Short mmCIF file of C-alpha atoms and ligand atoms in Angstrom, two decimals:
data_model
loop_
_atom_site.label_atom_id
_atom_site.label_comp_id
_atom_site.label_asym_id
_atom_site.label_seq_id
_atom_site.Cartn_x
_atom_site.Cartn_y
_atom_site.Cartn_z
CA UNK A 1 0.00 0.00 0.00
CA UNK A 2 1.44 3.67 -1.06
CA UNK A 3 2.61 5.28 2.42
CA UNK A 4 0.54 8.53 2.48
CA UNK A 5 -2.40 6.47 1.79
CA UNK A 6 -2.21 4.70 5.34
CA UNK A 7 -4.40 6.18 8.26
CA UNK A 8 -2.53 8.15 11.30
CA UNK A 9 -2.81 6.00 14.67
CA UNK A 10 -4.40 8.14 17.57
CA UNK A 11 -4.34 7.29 21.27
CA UNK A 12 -5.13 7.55 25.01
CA UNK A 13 -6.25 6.18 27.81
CA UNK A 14 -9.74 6.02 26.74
CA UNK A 15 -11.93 8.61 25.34
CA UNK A 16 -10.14 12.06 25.96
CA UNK A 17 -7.85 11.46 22.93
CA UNK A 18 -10.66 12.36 20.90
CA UNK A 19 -10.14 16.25 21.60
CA UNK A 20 -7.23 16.17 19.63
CA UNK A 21 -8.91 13.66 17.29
CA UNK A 22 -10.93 16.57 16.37
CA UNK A 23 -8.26 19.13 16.03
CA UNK A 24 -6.17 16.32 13.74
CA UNK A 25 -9.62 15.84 11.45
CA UNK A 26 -10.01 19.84 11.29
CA UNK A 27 -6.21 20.45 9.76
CA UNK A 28 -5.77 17.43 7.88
CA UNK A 29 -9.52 16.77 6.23
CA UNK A 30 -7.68 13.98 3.97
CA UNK A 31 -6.44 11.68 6.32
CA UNK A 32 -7.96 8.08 7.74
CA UNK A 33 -7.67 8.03 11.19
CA UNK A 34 -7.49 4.86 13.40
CA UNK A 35 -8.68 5.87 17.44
CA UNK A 36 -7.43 3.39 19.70
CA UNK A 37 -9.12 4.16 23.83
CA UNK A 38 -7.89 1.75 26.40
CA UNK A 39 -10.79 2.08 28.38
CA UNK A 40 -10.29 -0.95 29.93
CA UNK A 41 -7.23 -0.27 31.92
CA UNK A 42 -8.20 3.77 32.02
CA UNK A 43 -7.26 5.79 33.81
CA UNK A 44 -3.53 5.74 33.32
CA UNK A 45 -2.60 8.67 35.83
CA UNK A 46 -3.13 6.85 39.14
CA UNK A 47 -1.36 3.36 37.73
CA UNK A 48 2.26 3.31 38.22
CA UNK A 49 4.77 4.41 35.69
CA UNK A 50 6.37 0.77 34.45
CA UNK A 51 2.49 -0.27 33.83
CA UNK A 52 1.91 2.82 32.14
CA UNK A 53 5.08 2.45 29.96
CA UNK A 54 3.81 -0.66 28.94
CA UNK A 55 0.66 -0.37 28.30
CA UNK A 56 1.52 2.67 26.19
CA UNK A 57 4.11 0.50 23.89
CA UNK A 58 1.39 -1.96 23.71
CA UNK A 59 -0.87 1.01 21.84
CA UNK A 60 2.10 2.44 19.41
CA UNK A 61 2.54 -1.39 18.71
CA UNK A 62 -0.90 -2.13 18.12
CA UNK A 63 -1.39 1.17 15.61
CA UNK A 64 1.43 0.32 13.75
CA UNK A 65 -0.22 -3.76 13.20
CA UNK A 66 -2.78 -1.66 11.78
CA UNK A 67 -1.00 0.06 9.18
CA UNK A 68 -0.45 3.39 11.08
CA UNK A 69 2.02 5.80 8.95
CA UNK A 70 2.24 7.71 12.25
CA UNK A 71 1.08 8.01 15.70
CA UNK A 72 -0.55 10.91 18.05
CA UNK A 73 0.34 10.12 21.47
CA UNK A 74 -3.10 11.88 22.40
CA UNK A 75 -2.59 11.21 26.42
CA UNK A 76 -0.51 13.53 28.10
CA UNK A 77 -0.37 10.52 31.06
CA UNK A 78 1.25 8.43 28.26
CA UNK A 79 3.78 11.48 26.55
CA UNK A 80 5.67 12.26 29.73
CA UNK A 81 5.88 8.53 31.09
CA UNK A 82 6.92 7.00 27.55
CA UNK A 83 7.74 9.46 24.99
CA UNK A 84 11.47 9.50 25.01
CA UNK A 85 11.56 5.73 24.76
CA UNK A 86 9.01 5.30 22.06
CA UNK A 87 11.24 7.81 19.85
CA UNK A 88 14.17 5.24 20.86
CA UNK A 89 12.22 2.36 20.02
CA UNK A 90 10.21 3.66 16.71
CA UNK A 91 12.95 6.61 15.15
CA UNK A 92 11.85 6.35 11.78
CA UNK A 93 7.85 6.31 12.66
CA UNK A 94 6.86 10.28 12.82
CA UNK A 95 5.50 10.73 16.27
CA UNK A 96 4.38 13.24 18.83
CA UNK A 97 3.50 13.61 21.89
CA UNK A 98 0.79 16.38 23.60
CA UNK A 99 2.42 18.38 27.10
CA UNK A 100 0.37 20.79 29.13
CA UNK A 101 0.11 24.30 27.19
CA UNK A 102 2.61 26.00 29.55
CA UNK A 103 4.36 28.46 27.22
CA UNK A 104 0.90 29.99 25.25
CA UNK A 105 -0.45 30.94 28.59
CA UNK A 106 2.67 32.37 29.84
CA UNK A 107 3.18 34.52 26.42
CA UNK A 108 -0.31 35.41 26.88
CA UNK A 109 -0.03 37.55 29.90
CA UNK A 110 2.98 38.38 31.83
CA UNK A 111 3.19 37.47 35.45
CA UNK A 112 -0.07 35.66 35.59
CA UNK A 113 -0.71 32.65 37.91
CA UNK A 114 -1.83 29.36 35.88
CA UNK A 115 -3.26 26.27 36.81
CA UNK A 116 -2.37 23.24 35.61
CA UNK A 117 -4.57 20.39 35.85
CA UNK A 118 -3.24 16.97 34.90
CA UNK A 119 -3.38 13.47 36.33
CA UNK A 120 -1.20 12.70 39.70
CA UNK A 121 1.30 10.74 36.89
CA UNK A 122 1.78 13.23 34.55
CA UNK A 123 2.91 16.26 37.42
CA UNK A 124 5.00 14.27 39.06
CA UNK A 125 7.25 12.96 36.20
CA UNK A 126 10.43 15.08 35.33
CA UNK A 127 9.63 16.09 31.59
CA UNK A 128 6.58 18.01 33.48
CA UNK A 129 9.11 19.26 35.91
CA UNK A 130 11.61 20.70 33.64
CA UNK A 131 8.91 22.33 31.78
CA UNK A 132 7.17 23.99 34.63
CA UNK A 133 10.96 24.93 35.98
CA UNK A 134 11.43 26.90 32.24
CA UNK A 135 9.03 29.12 32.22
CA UNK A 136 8.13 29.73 36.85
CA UNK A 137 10.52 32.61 36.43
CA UNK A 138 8.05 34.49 34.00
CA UNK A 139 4.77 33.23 35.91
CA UNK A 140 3.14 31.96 38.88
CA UNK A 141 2.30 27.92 37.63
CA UNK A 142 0.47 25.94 40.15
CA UNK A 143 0.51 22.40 39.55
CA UNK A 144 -3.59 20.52 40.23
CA UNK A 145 -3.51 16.87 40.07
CA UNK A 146 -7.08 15.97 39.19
CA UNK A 147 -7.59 12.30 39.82
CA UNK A 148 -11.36 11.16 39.49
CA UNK A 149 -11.76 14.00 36.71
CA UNK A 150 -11.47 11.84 33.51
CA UNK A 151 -13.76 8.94 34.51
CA UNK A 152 -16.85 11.85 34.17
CA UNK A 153 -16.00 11.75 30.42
CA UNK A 154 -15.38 8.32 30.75
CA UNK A 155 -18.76 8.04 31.31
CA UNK A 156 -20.03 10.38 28.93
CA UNK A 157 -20.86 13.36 31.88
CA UNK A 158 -19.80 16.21 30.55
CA UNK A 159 -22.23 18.48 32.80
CA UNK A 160 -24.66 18.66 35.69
CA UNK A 161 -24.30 18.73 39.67
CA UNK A 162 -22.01 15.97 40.47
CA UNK A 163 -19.46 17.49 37.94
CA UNK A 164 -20.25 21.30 38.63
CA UNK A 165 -19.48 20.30 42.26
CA UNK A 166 -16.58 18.28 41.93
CA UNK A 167 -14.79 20.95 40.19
CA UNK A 168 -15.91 23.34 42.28
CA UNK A 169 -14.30 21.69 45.14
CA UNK A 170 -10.85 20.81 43.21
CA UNK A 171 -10.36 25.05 42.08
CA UNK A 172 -11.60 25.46 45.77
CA UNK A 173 -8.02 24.02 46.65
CA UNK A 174 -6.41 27.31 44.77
CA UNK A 175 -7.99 30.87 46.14
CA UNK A 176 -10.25 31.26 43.15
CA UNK A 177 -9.76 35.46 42.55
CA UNK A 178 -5.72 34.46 41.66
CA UNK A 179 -5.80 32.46 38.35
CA UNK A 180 -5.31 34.40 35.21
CA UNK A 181 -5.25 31.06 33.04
CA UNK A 182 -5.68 27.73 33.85
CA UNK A 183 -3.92 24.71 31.05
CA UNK A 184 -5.62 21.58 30.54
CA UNK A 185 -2.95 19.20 30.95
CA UNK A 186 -5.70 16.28 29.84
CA UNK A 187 -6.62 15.83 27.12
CA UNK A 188 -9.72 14.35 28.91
CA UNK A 189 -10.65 17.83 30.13
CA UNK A 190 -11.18 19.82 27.31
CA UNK A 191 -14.74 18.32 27.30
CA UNK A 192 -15.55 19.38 30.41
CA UNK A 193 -14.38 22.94 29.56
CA UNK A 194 -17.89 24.61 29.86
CA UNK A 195 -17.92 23.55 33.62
CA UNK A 196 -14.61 24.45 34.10
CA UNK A 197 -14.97 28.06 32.99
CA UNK A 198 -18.48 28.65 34.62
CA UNK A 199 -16.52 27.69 38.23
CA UNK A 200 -13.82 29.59 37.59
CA UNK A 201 -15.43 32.50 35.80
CA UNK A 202 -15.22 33.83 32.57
CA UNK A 203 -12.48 36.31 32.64
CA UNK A 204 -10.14 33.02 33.25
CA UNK A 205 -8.14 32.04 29.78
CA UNK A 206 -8.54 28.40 29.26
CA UNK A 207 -5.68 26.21 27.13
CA UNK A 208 -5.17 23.14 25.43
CA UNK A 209 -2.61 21.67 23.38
CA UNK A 210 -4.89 19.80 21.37
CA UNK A 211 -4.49 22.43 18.44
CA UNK A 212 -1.14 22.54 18.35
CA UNK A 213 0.25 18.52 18.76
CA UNK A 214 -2.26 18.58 15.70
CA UNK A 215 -0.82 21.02 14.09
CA UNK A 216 3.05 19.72 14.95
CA UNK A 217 1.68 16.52 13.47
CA UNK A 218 1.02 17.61 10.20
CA UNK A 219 4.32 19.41 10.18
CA UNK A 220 5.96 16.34 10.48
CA UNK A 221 3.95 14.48 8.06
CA UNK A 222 4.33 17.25 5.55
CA UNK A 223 8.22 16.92 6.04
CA UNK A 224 8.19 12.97 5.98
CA UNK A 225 6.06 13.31 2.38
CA UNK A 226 3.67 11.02 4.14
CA UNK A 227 0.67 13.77 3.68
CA UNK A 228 -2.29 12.27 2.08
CA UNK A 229 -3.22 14.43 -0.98
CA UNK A 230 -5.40 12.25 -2.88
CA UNK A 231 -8.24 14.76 -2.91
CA UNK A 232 -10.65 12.40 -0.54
CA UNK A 233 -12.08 13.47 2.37
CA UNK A 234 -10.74 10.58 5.36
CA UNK A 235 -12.37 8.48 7.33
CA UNK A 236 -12.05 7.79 11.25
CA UNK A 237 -11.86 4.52 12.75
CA UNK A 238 -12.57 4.05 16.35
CA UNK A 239 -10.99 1.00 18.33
CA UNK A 240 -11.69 0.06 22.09
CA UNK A 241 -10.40 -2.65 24.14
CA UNK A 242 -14.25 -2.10 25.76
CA UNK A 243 -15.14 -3.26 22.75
CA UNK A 244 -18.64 -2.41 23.05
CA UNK A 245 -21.64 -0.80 20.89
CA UNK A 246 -21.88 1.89 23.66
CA UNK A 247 -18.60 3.20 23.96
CA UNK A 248 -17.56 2.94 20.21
CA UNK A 249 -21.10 5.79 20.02
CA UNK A 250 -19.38 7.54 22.78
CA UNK A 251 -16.80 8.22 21.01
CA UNK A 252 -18.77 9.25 17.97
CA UNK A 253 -20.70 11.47 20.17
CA UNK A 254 -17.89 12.99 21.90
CA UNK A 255 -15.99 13.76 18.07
CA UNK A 256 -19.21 15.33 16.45
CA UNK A 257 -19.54 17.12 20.79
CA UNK A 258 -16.18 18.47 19.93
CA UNK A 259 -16.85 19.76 16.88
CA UNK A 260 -19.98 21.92 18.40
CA UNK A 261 -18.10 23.52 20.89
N1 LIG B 301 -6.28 11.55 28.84
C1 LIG B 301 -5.16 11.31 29.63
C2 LIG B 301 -4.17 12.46 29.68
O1 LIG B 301 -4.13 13.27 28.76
C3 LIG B 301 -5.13 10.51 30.84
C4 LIG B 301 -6.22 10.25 31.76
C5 LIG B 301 -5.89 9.01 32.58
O2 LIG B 301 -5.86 7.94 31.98
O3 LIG B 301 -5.66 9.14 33.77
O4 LIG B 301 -3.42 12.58 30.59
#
């Protein structure tokens, strides 16, 4: 099969992938897209790194079986435990990883004080580290581990009471009136945006990297010559090891939700 032809491989933990899905189907209209969630062993941000290393070799592996051309490492829980040793392992695959959007909220206002919130795994490892440690000289970051957040969109809850107050409760941790910005560093999170902002108010900035791993992707399929210019729109697959009826509508719900919003 011609190279360009073959679909990108897209994953995460489970369904939260699938807000930079939607950013990868927006640039890059003429690409097939395989989605591989792990629900079943989701979430990956409370399991401990060696599993999580794993179980994240086990995805790029199964992708590539597939016919992937390239992967999206669309789990920030998965980038910062595995990244440097999938580039080891697969050099001549293009792949990239998604971080927390540290630097656009720090360009965006000088001095500010961001949150970050991200799973327990992905604060704690040292690529987060050295990335908060570049830029806390040019902002106040403050670090939220958020575990219980992703299993709402797990479950398709992307509003009401038990969510509002959850979150309410988590920003409650940081004195509310402070945050200039805060950086989802899930990519679970970006569906639950709406909730997010109405708790912490609307003159709070809200980023996500989904937009630009997308875009990062496409640079380095552009520069591989593996970008698919045969005209056709694509087509997106959706794998999960749930392997059921309901979560494979899930995720078609949550790509067409993503596109609404
Ligand atoms: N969506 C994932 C991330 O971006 C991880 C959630 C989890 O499995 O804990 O970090």
């Amino acid at each position: 099969m011609e190279k360009c032809i073959k679909p990108v491989g897209v994953f995460d933990s489970g369904v939260g992938g699938i807000s930079v899905l939607r950013e990868l189907v927006k640039q890059m209209p003429g690409e097939d897209f395989i989605y591989l969630g792990d629900s079943v062993h989701a979430p990956y941000g409370t399991k401990p790194l060696d599993e999580v290393r794993k179980l994240t070799i086990d995805n790029v592996r199964f992708l590539l079986e597939k016919g992937a051309k390239s992967i999206v490492v669309a789990c920030n829980t998965a980038t910062s435990a595995a990244v440097a040793r999938l580039r080891e392992m697969y050099s001549d695959v293009p792949l990239v990883g998604i971080e927390p959007a540290i630097k656009p909220a720090v360009l965006h206002k000088k001095d500010s004080c961001i949150v970050v919130m991200a799973t327990p795994m992905t604060l704690k490892q040292e690529k987060f580290q050295k990335l908060m440690h570049n830029y806390d000289n040019m902002a106040d970051i403050v670090p939220l581990p958020c575990s219980g957040l992703m299993e709402f969109v797990e479950r398709g809850i992307l509003d009401g009471m038990e969510l509002t107050e959850y979150i309410t409760k988590l920003l409650g941790s940081v004195r509310r009136s402070r945050i200039d910005s805060i950086v989802l560093g899930c990519t679970h999170y970006p569906f639950v945006k709406d909730v997010i902002q109405r708790v912490a108010g609307n003159r709070v900035l809200i980023f996500d990297g989904g937009e630009g791993t997308a875009r990062e992707m496409k640079r380095r399929l552009s520069e591989a010559g593996l970008l698919n210019n045969s005209g056709k729109a694509g087509n997106v697959k959706f794998i999960n090891s749930l392997n059921t009826e309901e979560e494979i509508k899930l995720c078609q719900f949550l790509l067409t939700y993503g596109d609404k919003n």
